[in-house]
């Protein structure tokens, strides 16, 4: 019996990339509310469709992982457009998560902690451009510490 | 000089900043390439943080435009990147395997080294509670009663200890037992010469990574 509400083909998957962070939290069927989807799955034509229910549990955990990723991508304040796609429970999870993370980061080292959501990429340049009077660098250039870069 | 002391043993191991950063990089690479969460190295983290704060203070006091200041700033950024990356890697593994990480910590014997720092342990417990609450409220509330308990320990996968890792041997090891890959092979022993590099299943060398006898690369 065909489930006319399930518009997506079985087996197709919604590809999430960093550039499509808004679509990343869209429920696959295009609706906004996770709660509506889950409750509609259980008031079903079939009694206790275990597969559908397990799918709902897995999908909601999958959304959680993406929401977690948002903290690392966007910071602790989410854009309104993204918050709109999250249900109350997900927002609550996000708030608890970011609190936990903040507590952990504050505890690092002695004073003030360390924000590990920064410095996500290694420092780019090994060679730094620096303007120095020639007489200061000559020695260092000969020693090989500095290189005269003409750009 | 950076020093860290094991307050129980009263032994103070002094090392140069360069050695300390070397240790940080070793811990970082091991953590990156090991499939499971490794022992926590809080002493190294603390010392490196101290080192960074010290360097920051010096930089505040230095003249603007001084070449040495720029180079030191670059160095601070490098060290901060490695340290942040190391801690992020650990956090990611804690989140990914959270029921198992907590279970391992709970069943740890007295005197055995802890895998989680106290702060990581607190974080892991909060993550567990938060996620369990969410799943109960959202996914299971609308389902019949027989599905309302979820065993996170069973649903969340464990790290794959059989994955392959590259390593370099730091301390010579003899008679490492390699499991057969196929049915018609038999297990055999290899010697790890100092400085040699190998590709092997993590499970076989896990204790050597922990002891520092090999370095994952």
mmCIF file of C-alpha atoms in Angstrom:
data_model
loop_
_atom_site.group_PDB
_atom_site.id
_atom_site.type_symbol
_atom_site.label_atom_id
_atom_site.label_comp_id
_atom_site.label_asym_id
_atom_site.label_seq_id
_atom_site.Cartn_x
_atom_site.Cartn_y
_atom_site.Cartn_z
ATOM 1 C CA UNK A 1 0.000 0.000 0.000
ATOM 2 C CA UNK A 2 1.581 3.222 -1.095
ATOM 3 C CA UNK A 3 2.213 5.915 1.453
ATOM 4 C CA UNK A 4 1.130 8.992 -0.440
ATOM 5 C CA UNK A 5 2.624 11.300 2.175
ATOM 6 C CA UNK A 6 6.114 10.068 1.606
ATOM 7 C CA UNK A 7 7.166 12.056 -1.411
ATOM 8 C CA UNK A 8 10.775 10.991 -1.351
ATOM 9 C CA UNK A 9 11.818 7.811 -3.091
ATOM 10 C CA UNK A 10 13.044 5.026 -0.870
ATOM 11 C CA UNK A 11 16.790 5.079 -0.714
ATOM 12 C CA UNK A 12 17.335 8.602 -1.950
ATOM 13 C CA UNK A 13 19.275 10.744 0.397
ATOM 14 C CA UNK A 14 19.455 14.439 1.019
ATOM 15 C CA UNK A 15 23.022 15.553 0.488
ATOM 16 C CA UNK A 16 24.228 18.034 3.068
ATOM 17 C CA UNK A 17 27.021 20.383 2.295
ATOM 18 C CA UNK A 18 28.354 23.274 4.314
ATOM 19 C CA UNK A 19 27.023 25.747 1.815
ATOM 20 C CA UNK A 20 23.460 24.610 2.263
ATOM 21 C CA UNK A 21 23.221 24.897 5.993
ATOM 22 C CA UNK A 22 19.572 25.878 5.861
ATOM 23 C CA UNK A 23 18.563 22.853 3.838
ATOM 24 C CA UNK A 24 20.723 20.795 6.174
ATOM 25 C CA UNK A 25 17.995 20.887 8.796
ATOM 26 C CA UNK A 26 15.071 20.560 6.474
ATOM 27 C CA UNK A 27 13.043 17.497 7.165
ATOM 28 C CA UNK A 28 13.392 15.333 4.052
ATOM 29 C CA UNK A 29 9.727 15.699 3.174
ATOM 30 C CA UNK A 30 10.092 19.457 3.069
ATOM 31 C CA UNK A 31 7.965 20.154 6.143
ATOM 32 C CA UNK A 32 9.291 22.320 8.976
ATOM 33 C CA UNK A 33 8.176 20.483 12.040
ATOM 34 C CA UNK A 34 9.772 17.312 13.261
ATOM 35 C CA UNK A 35 6.998 16.776 15.809
ATOM 36 C CA UNK A 36 4.287 16.777 13.144
ATOM 37 C CA UNK A 37 6.168 14.228 11.059
ATOM 38 C CA UNK A 38 6.811 11.876 13.936
ATOM 39 C CA UNK A 39 3.245 11.969 15.202
ATOM 40 C CA UNK A 40 1.841 11.469 11.732
ATOM 41 C CA UNK A 41 4.062 8.467 11.219
ATOM 42 C CA UNK A 42 2.669 6.729 14.244
ATOM 43 C CA UNK A 43 -0.997 7.398 13.523
ATOM 44 C CA UNK A 44 -0.594 5.244 10.520
ATOM 45 C CA UNK A 45 -2.535 2.980 8.275
ATOM 46 C CA UNK A 46 -0.549 0.138 9.769
ATOM 47 C CA UNK A 47 -0.528 -0.721 13.446
ATOM 48 C CA UNK A 48 2.990 -0.241 14.884
ATOM 49 C CA UNK A 49 5.035 0.112 11.762
ATOM 50 C CA UNK A 50 8.363 -0.581 13.414
ATOM 51 C CA UNK A 51 10.355 0.345 10.355
ATOM 52 C CA UNK A 52 8.784 3.791 10.078
ATOM 53 C CA UNK A 53 9.271 4.382 13.767
ATOM 54 C CA UNK A 54 12.891 3.358 13.686
ATOM 55 C CA UNK A 55 13.392 5.588 10.674
ATOM 56 C CA UNK A 56 11.956 8.477 12.683
ATOM 57 C CA UNK A 57 14.307 7.793 15.586
ATOM 58 C CA UNK A 58 17.333 7.536 13.309
ATOM 59 C CA UNK A 59 16.364 10.669 11.383
ATOM 60 C CA UNK A 60 15.862 12.674 14.527
ATOM 61 C CA UNK A 61 19.297 11.636 15.791
ATOM 62 C CA UNK A 62 20.740 12.489 12.405
ATOM 63 C CA UNK A 63 19.213 15.967 12.637
ATOM 64 C CA UNK A 64 20.775 16.301 16.077
ATOM 65 C CA UNK A 65 24.213 15.649 14.620
ATOM 66 C CA UNK A 66 23.636 18.338 12.022
ATOM 67 C CA UNK A 67 22.414 20.759 14.680
ATOM 68 C CA UNK A 68 25.546 20.025 16.657
ATOM 69 C CA UNK A 69 27.567 20.882 13.551
ATOM 70 C CA UNK A 70 25.783 24.235 13.397
ATOM 71 C CA UNK A 71 27.284 25.254 16.716
ATOM 72 C CA UNK A 72 30.734 24.755 15.245
ATOM 73 C CA UNK A 73 29.867 26.406 11.946
ATOM 74 C CA UNK A 74 27.764 29.391 13.027
ATOM 75 C CA UNK A 75 28.705 29.949 16.645
ATOM 76 C CA UNK A 76 26.397 30.085 19.621
ATOM 77 C CA UNK A 77 23.769 32.329 18.011
ATOM 78 C CA UNK A 78 21.955 30.637 15.177
ATOM 79 C CA UNK A 79 20.529 32.601 12.246
ATOM 80 C CA UNK A 80 16.752 33.019 12.461
ATOM 81 C CA UNK A 81 16.216 31.144 9.214
ATOM 82 C CA UNK A 82 17.772 28.046 10.732
ATOM 83 C CA UNK A 83 16.018 28.353 14.100
ATOM 84 C CA UNK A 84 12.741 28.435 12.170
ATOM 85 C CA UNK A 85 13.365 24.892 10.962
ATOM 86 C CA UNK A 86 13.991 23.496 14.425
ATOM 87 C CA UNK A 87 11.376 22.224 16.844
ATOM 88 C CA UNK A 88 11.323 23.230 20.505
ATOM 89 C CA UNK A 89 13.084 20.077 21.668
ATOM 90 C CA UNK A 90 15.887 20.596 19.177
ATOM 91 C CA UNK A 91 16.349 24.190 20.299
ATOM 92 C CA UNK A 92 16.488 22.971 23.879
ATOM 93 C CA UNK A 93 19.112 20.373 22.918
ATOM 94 C CA UNK A 94 21.137 23.048 21.162
ATOM 95 C CA UNK A 95 20.984 25.381 24.162
ATOM 96 C CA UNK A 96 22.109 22.650 26.536
ATOM 97 C CA UNK A 97 24.872 21.603 24.155
ATOM 98 C CA UNK A 98 26.317 25.070 23.795
ATOM 99 C CA UNK A 99 26.190 25.572 27.574
ATOM 100 C CA UNK A 100 28.049 22.318 28.104
ATOM 101 C CA UNK A 101 30.618 23.269 25.508
ATOM 102 C CA UNK A 102 31.113 26.717 27.017
ATOM 103 C CA UNK A 103 31.637 25.256 30.487
ATOM 104 C CA UNK A 104 34.187 22.828 29.104
ATOM 105 C CA UNK A 105 36.102 25.493 27.168
ATOM 106 C CA UNK A 106 36.193 27.819 30.181
ATOM 107 C CA UNK A 107 37.774 25.071 32.232
ATOM 108 C CA UNK A 108 40.802 24.700 29.973
ATOM 109 C CA UNK A 109 44.063 25.968 31.418
ATOM 110 C CA UNK A 110 44.276 28.304 34.354
ATOM 111 C CA UNK A 111 42.699 31.575 33.408
ATOM 112 C CA UNK A 112 39.834 32.238 31.066
ATOM 113 C CA UNK A 113 39.995 28.978 29.179
ATOM 114 C CA UNK A 114 40.477 28.399 25.466
ATOM 115 C CA UNK A 115 37.952 28.851 22.674
ATOM 116 C CA UNK A 116 38.507 25.747 20.619
ATOM 117 C CA UNK A 117 35.810 26.725 18.135
ATOM 118 C CA UNK A 118 38.388 29.185 16.840
ATOM 119 C CA UNK A 119 41.615 28.259 15.059
ATOM 120 C CA UNK A 120 39.843 25.682 12.917
ATOM 121 C CA UNK A 121 42.503 25.878 10.225
ATOM 122 C CA UNK A 122 46.266 25.818 10.582
ATOM 123 C CA UNK A 123 47.883 29.244 10.256
ATOM 124 C CA UNK A 124 48.214 29.846 6.567
ATOM 125 C CA UNK A 125 51.503 31.437 5.814
ATOM 126 C CA UNK A 126 54.820 30.037 6.823
ATOM 127 C CA UNK A 127 56.458 33.078 5.364
ATOM 128 C CA UNK A 128 55.371 36.431 6.698
ATOM 129 C CA UNK A 129 55.677 39.646 4.862
ATOM 130 C CA UNK A 130 57.385 42.165 6.927
ATOM 131 C CA UNK A 131 58.925 45.473 6.059
ATOM 132 C CA UNK A 132 62.242 46.063 7.705
ATOM 133 C CA UNK A 133 65.028 48.475 7.038
ATOM 134 C CA UNK A 134 67.612 46.686 4.937
ATOM 135 C CA UNK A 135 70.404 47.101 7.469
ATOM 136 C CA UNK A 136 68.406 45.176 10.078
ATOM 137 C CA UNK A 137 67.714 42.165 7.863
ATOM 138 C CA UNK A 138 70.963 41.687 6.003
ATOM 139 C CA UNK A 139 72.451 39.461 8.652
ATOM 140 C CA UNK A 140 69.303 37.411 8.986
ATOM 141 C CA UNK A 141 68.983 36.997 5.222
ATOM 142 C CA UNK A 142 72.516 35.662 5.038
ATOM 143 C CA UNK A 143 71.767 33.282 7.864
ATOM 144 C CA UNK A 144 68.786 31.987 5.954
ATOM 145 C CA UNK A 145 66.271 33.048 8.589
ATOM 146 C CA UNK A 146 64.680 35.590 6.300
ATOM 147 C CA UNK A 147 64.042 35.696 2.602
ATOM 148 C CA UNK A 148 63.766 38.852 0.572
ATOM 149 C CA UNK A 149 60.365 38.629 -1.079
ATOM 150 C CA UNK A 150 59.629 40.860 -4.011
ATOM 151 C CA UNK A 151 55.941 41.083 -4.746
ATOM 152 C CA UNK B 1 61.523 26.039 31.154
ATOM 153 C CA UNK B 2 58.182 24.355 31.461
ATOM 154 C CA UNK B 3 57.815 21.812 34.184
ATOM 155 C CA UNK B 4 55.181 19.416 35.238
ATOM 156 C CA UNK B 5 55.148 17.463 38.385
ATOM 157 C CA UNK B 6 53.341 14.341 39.259
ATOM 158 C CA UNK B 7 52.161 15.373 42.696
ATOM 159 C CA UNK B 8 51.835 11.767 43.824
ATOM 160 C CA UNK B 9 55.374 10.762 42.970
ATOM 161 C CA UNK B 10 56.981 14.084 43.825
ATOM 162 C CA UNK B 11 59.015 13.757 40.627
ATOM 163 C CA UNK B 12 59.372 16.877 38.592
ATOM 164 C CA UNK B 13 60.044 16.394 34.923
ATOM 165 C CA UNK B 14 61.534 19.516 33.485
ATOM 166 C CA UNK B 15 61.435 19.990 29.788
ATOM 167 C CA UNK B 16 62.199 22.787 27.416
ATOM 168 C CA UNK B 17 59.293 24.526 25.683
ATOM 169 C CA UNK B 18 60.395 22.827 22.477
ATOM 170 C CA UNK B 19 60.160 19.398 24.105
ATOM 171 C CA UNK B 20 56.757 20.252 25.538
ATOM 172 C CA UNK B 21 55.447 21.270 22.124
ATOM 173 C CA UNK B 22 56.978 18.089 20.705
ATOM 174 C CA UNK B 23 54.970 16.072 23.203
ATOM 175 C CA UNK B 24 51.837 18.010 22.297
ATOM 176 C CA UNK B 25 52.334 17.254 18.608
ATOM 177 C CA UNK B 26 52.846 13.550 19.358
ATOM 178 C CA UNK B 27 49.662 13.424 21.415
ATOM 179 C CA UNK B 28 47.831 15.331 18.663
ATOM 180 C CA UNK B 29 48.879 12.966 15.883
ATOM 181 C CA UNK B 30 48.124 9.870 17.959
ATOM 182 C CA UNK B 31 44.673 11.183 18.803
ATOM 183 C CA UNK B 32 44.007 12.110 15.170
ATOM 184 C CA UNK B 33 44.823 8.700 13.811
ATOM 185 C CA UNK B 34 43.641 6.382 16.554
ATOM 186 C CA UNK B 35 40.071 5.132 16.070
ATOM 187 C CA UNK B 36 39.332 5.237 19.805
ATOM 188 C CA UNK B 37 39.726 7.903 22.473
ATOM 189 C CA UNK B 38 43.214 7.738 23.985
ATOM 190 C CA UNK B 39 44.325 8.468 27.537
ATOM 191 C CA UNK B 40 43.939 12.086 28.437
ATOM 192 C CA UNK B 41 47.098 14.172 28.599
ATOM 193 C CA UNK B 42 45.899 16.940 30.898
ATOM 194 C CA UNK B 43 49.389 17.702 32.155
ATOM 195 C CA UNK B 44 50.559 18.498 28.643
ATOM 196 C CA UNK B 45 47.435 20.572 27.976
ATOM 197 C CA UNK B 46 47.921 22.558 31.178
ATOM 198 C CA UNK B 47 51.598 23.210 30.542
ATOM 199 C CA UNK B 48 50.961 24.267 26.959
ATOM 200 C CA UNK B 49 48.216 26.650 28.117
ATOM 201 C CA UNK B 50 50.675 28.131 30.616
ATOM 202 C CA UNK B 51 53.231 28.455 27.863
ATOM 203 C CA UNK B 52 50.727 30.181 25.574
ATOM 204 C CA UNK B 53 49.653 32.647 28.266
ATOM 205 C CA UNK B 54 53.296 33.397 28.971
ATOM 206 C CA UNK B 55 53.990 34.039 25.293
ATOM 207 C CA UNK B 56 50.878 36.221 24.996
ATOM 208 C CA UNK B 57 52.058 38.334 27.922
ATOM 209 C CA UNK B 58 55.459 38.808 26.331
ATOM 210 C CA UNK B 59 53.818 39.801 23.079
ATOM 211 C CA UNK B 60 51.673 42.421 24.826
ATOM 212 C CA UNK B 61 54.775 43.995 26.233
ATOM 213 C CA UNK B 62 56.825 43.924 23.035
ATOM 214 C CA UNK B 63 57.228 46.795 20.611
ATOM 215 C CA UNK B 64 54.837 46.894 17.729
ATOM 216 C CA UNK B 65 56.469 46.085 14.407
ATOM 217 C CA UNK B 66 59.270 44.187 16.037
ATOM 218 C CA UNK B 67 60.149 41.253 13.833
ATOM 219 C CA UNK B 68 60.646 38.950 16.759
ATOM 220 C CA UNK B 69 57.143 39.796 17.949
ATOM 221 C CA UNK B 70 55.685 38.800 14.593
ATOM 222 C CA UNK B 71 57.551 35.523 14.586
ATOM 223 C CA UNK B 72 56.481 34.805 18.149
ATOM 224 C CA UNK B 73 52.910 35.603 17.242
ATOM 225 C CA UNK B 74 53.101 33.117 14.398
ATOM 226 C CA UNK B 75 54.459 30.543 16.804
ATOM 227 C CA UNK B 76 51.638 31.242 19.270
ATOM 228 C CA UNK B 77 49.096 30.753 16.505
ATOM 229 C CA UNK B 78 50.678 27.464 15.447
ATOM 230 C CA UNK B 79 50.691 26.134 18.989
ATOM 231 C CA UNK B 80 47.151 27.290 19.621
ATOM 232 C CA UNK B 81 46.022 25.584 16.439
ATOM 233 C CA UNK B 82 47.609 22.250 17.407
ATOM 234 C CA UNK B 83 46.218 22.424 20.936
ATOM 235 C CA UNK B 84 42.704 23.352 19.763
ATOM 236 C CA UNK B 85 42.776 20.666 17.107
ATOM 237 C CA UNK B 86 43.850 18.075 19.680
ATOM 238 C CA UNK B 87 41.061 19.008 22.088
ATOM 239 C CA UNK B 88 38.480 19.153 19.296
ATOM 240 C CA UNK B 89 39.500 15.694 18.118
ATOM 241 C CA UNK B 90 38.948 14.322 21.602
ATOM 242 C CA UNK B 91 35.604 16.049 21.993
ATOM 243 C CA UNK B 92 34.436 14.675 18.658
ATOM 244 C CA UNK B 93 35.295 11.142 19.713
ATOM 245 C CA UNK B 94 33.608 11.647 23.072
ATOM 246 C CA UNK B 95 30.430 12.795 21.323
ATOM 247 C CA UNK B 96 30.572 10.107 18.669
ATOM 248 C CA UNK B 97 31.003 7.232 21.115
ATOM 249 C CA UNK B 98 29.459 8.789 24.191
ATOM 250 C CA UNK B 99 27.710 5.763 25.758
ATOM 251 C CA UNK B 100 30.850 3.623 25.417
ATOM 252 C CA UNK B 101 33.208 6.332 26.626
ATOM 253 C CA UNK B 102 31.118 6.769 29.775
ATOM 254 C CA UNK B 103 30.814 3.039 30.308
ATOM 255 C CA UNK B 104 34.587 2.621 30.063
ATOM 256 C CA UNK B 105 35.137 5.393 32.582
ATOM 257 C CA UNK B 106 32.573 3.976 35.019
ATOM 258 C CA UNK B 107 34.056 0.481 34.903
ATOM 259 C CA UNK B 108 37.624 1.692 35.299
ATOM 260 C CA UNK B 109 39.521 0.142 38.182
ATOM 261 C CA UNK B 110 41.114 2.246 40.921
ATOM 262 C CA UNK B 111 44.559 3.417 39.913
ATOM 263 C CA UNK B 112 44.006 2.804 36.214
ATOM 264 C CA UNK B 113 44.662 5.907 34.158
ATOM 265 C CA UNK B 114 41.603 7.904 33.236
ATOM 266 C CA UNK B 115 40.674 8.360 29.611
ATOM 267 C CA UNK B 116 38.683 11.477 30.294
ATOM 268 C CA UNK B 117 39.805 14.557 32.139
ATOM 269 C CA UNK B 118 37.371 15.625 34.887
ATOM 270 C CA UNK B 119 36.049 18.360 32.605
ATOM 271 C CA UNK B 120 35.649 15.970 29.679
ATOM 272 C CA UNK B 121 33.822 13.552 31.971
ATOM 273 C CA UNK B 122 31.393 16.282 33.007
ATOM 274 C CA UNK B 123 30.892 17.199 29.364
ATOM 275 C CA UNK B 124 30.274 13.575 28.380
ATOM 276 C CA UNK B 125 27.682 13.095 31.130
ATOM 277 C CA UNK B 126 25.854 16.266 30.122
ATOM 278 C CA UNK B 127 25.925 15.201 26.482
ATOM 279 C CA UNK B 128 24.450 11.830 27.386
ATOM 280 C CA UNK B 129 21.676 13.329 29.508
ATOM 281 C CA UNK B 130 20.879 15.973 26.919
ATOM 282 C CA UNK B 131 20.677 13.492 24.046
ATOM 283 C CA UNK B 132 18.688 10.931 26.029
ATOM 284 C CA UNK B 133 16.167 13.602 27.046
ATOM 285 C CA UNK B 134 15.809 14.687 23.451
ATOM 286 C CA UNK B 135 15.239 11.204 22.106
ATOM 287 C CA UNK B 136 12.714 10.460 24.833
ATOM 288 C CA UNK B 137 10.786 13.657 24.229
ATOM 289 C CA UNK B 138 10.773 13.675 20.479
ATOM 290 C CA UNK B 139 11.269 10.355 18.830
ATOM 291 C CA UNK B 140 9.734 8.065 21.383
ATOM 292 C CA UNK B 141 6.899 10.014 22.938
ATOM 293 C CA UNK B 142 4.731 9.346 19.948
ATOM 294 C CA UNK B 143 5.552 5.707 19.694
ATOM 295 C CA UNK B 144 3.948 2.786 21.461
ATOM 296 C CA UNK B 145 5.185 1.938 24.913
ATOM 297 C CA UNK B 146 7.294 -1.051 23.953
ATOM 298 C CA UNK B 147 9.658 1.173 22.018
ATOM 299 C CA UNK B 148 9.996 3.875 24.603
ATOM 300 C CA UNK B 149 13.252 2.725 26.087
ATOM 301 C CA UNK B 150 16.252 3.183 23.869
ATOM 302 C CA UNK B 151 19.488 1.468 24.760
ATOM 303 C CA UNK B 152 22.054 4.000 23.627
ATOM 304 C CA UNK B 153 24.847 1.569 24.354
ATOM 305 C CA UNK B 154 23.432 -0.753 21.713
ATOM 306 C CA UNK B 155 22.337 1.848 19.160
ATOM 307 C CA UNK B 156 25.452 3.993 19.083
ATOM 308 C CA UNK B 157 28.267 2.184 17.243
ATOM 309 C CA UNK B 158 31.606 1.485 18.882
ATOM 310 C CA UNK B 159 34.931 2.631 17.436
ATOM 311 C CA UNK B 160 36.404 0.251 14.880
ATOM 312 C CA UNK B 161 39.593 -0.980 16.507
ATOM 313 C CA UNK B 162 40.403 -3.094 13.474
ATOM 314 C CA UNK B 163 40.974 -0.121 11.235
ATOM 315 C CA UNK B 164 44.461 0.224 9.810
ATOM 316 C CA UNK B 165 46.932 2.803 11.049
ATOM 317 C CA UNK B 166 50.368 3.978 9.941
ATOM 318 C CA UNK B 167 52.992 4.107 12.619
ATOM 319 C CA UNK B 168 56.658 4.806 13.223
ATOM 320 C CA UNK B 169 58.508 2.764 15.825
ATOM 321 C CA UNK B 170 60.154 4.725 18.623
ATOM 322 C CA UNK B 171 61.199 1.864 20.861
ATOM 323 C CA UNK B 172 62.224 -1.490 19.459
ATOM 324 C CA UNK B 173 59.602 -4.185 19.970
ATOM 325 C CA UNK B 174 59.954 -7.911 19.489
ATOM 326 C CA UNK B 175 57.466 -10.570 18.511
ATOM 327 C CA UNK B 176 54.434 -8.516 17.683
ATOM 328 C CA UNK B 177 51.768 -11.060 16.869
ATOM 329 C CA UNK B 178 49.948 -10.296 13.632
ATOM 330 C CA UNK B 179 46.545 -11.897 13.148
ATOM 331 C CA UNK B 180 45.882 -13.674 9.811
ATOM 332 C CA UNK B 181 43.813 -11.756 7.308
ATOM 333 C CA UNK B 182 42.396 -14.726 5.459
ATOM 334 C CA UNK B 183 41.508 -18.264 6.417
ATOM 335 C CA UNK B 184 44.508 -19.836 4.748
ATOM 336 C CA UNK B 185 46.991 -17.551 6.487
ATOM 337 C CA UNK B 186 48.408 -18.185 9.907
ATOM 338 C CA UNK B 187 49.329 -15.685 12.552
ATOM 339 C CA UNK B 188 52.972 -14.638 12.528
ATOM 340 C CA UNK B 189 55.315 -12.490 14.558
ATOM 341 C CA UNK B 190 57.184 -9.381 13.446
ATOM 342 C CA UNK B 191 59.865 -7.341 15.131
ATOM 343 C CA UNK B 192 59.495 -3.592 15.149
ATOM 344 C CA UNK B 193 62.889 -2.020 14.521
ATOM 345 C CA UNK B 194 63.425 1.452 15.881
ATOM 346 C CA UNK B 195 62.640 4.044 13.215
ATOM 347 C CA UNK B 196 60.797 1.595 10.949
ATOM 348 C CA UNK B 197 57.320 2.372 9.660
ATOM 349 C CA UNK B 198 54.389 -0.009 9.420
ATOM 350 C CA UNK B 199 50.784 -0.234 8.348
ATOM 351 C CA UNK B 200 48.894 -2.456 10.736
ATOM 352 C CA UNK B 201 45.533 -2.937 12.431
ATOM 353 C CA UNK B 202 45.146 -0.580 15.366
ATOM 354 C CA UNK B 203 43.991 -3.351 17.696
ATOM 355 C CA UNK B 204 47.383 -5.075 17.482
ATOM 356 C CA UNK B 205 49.359 -1.995 18.519
ATOM 357 C CA UNK B 206 46.920 -0.211 20.844
ATOM 358 C CA UNK B 207 49.011 -0.853 23.989
ATOM 359 C CA UNK B 208 52.154 0.351 22.191
ATOM 360 C CA UNK B 209 50.461 3.619 21.271
ATOM 361 C CA UNK B 210 49.438 4.078 24.895
ATOM 362 C CA UNK B 211 52.952 3.437 26.162
ATOM 363 C CA UNK B 212 54.584 5.698 23.589
ATOM 364 C CA UNK B 213 56.591 2.868 22.005
ATOM 365 C CA UNK B 214 55.112 3.735 18.610
ATOM 366 C CA UNK B 215 53.930 6.996 17.093
ATOM 367 C CA UNK B 216 50.911 7.078 14.771
ATOM 368 C CA UNK B 217 51.558 9.035 11.596
#
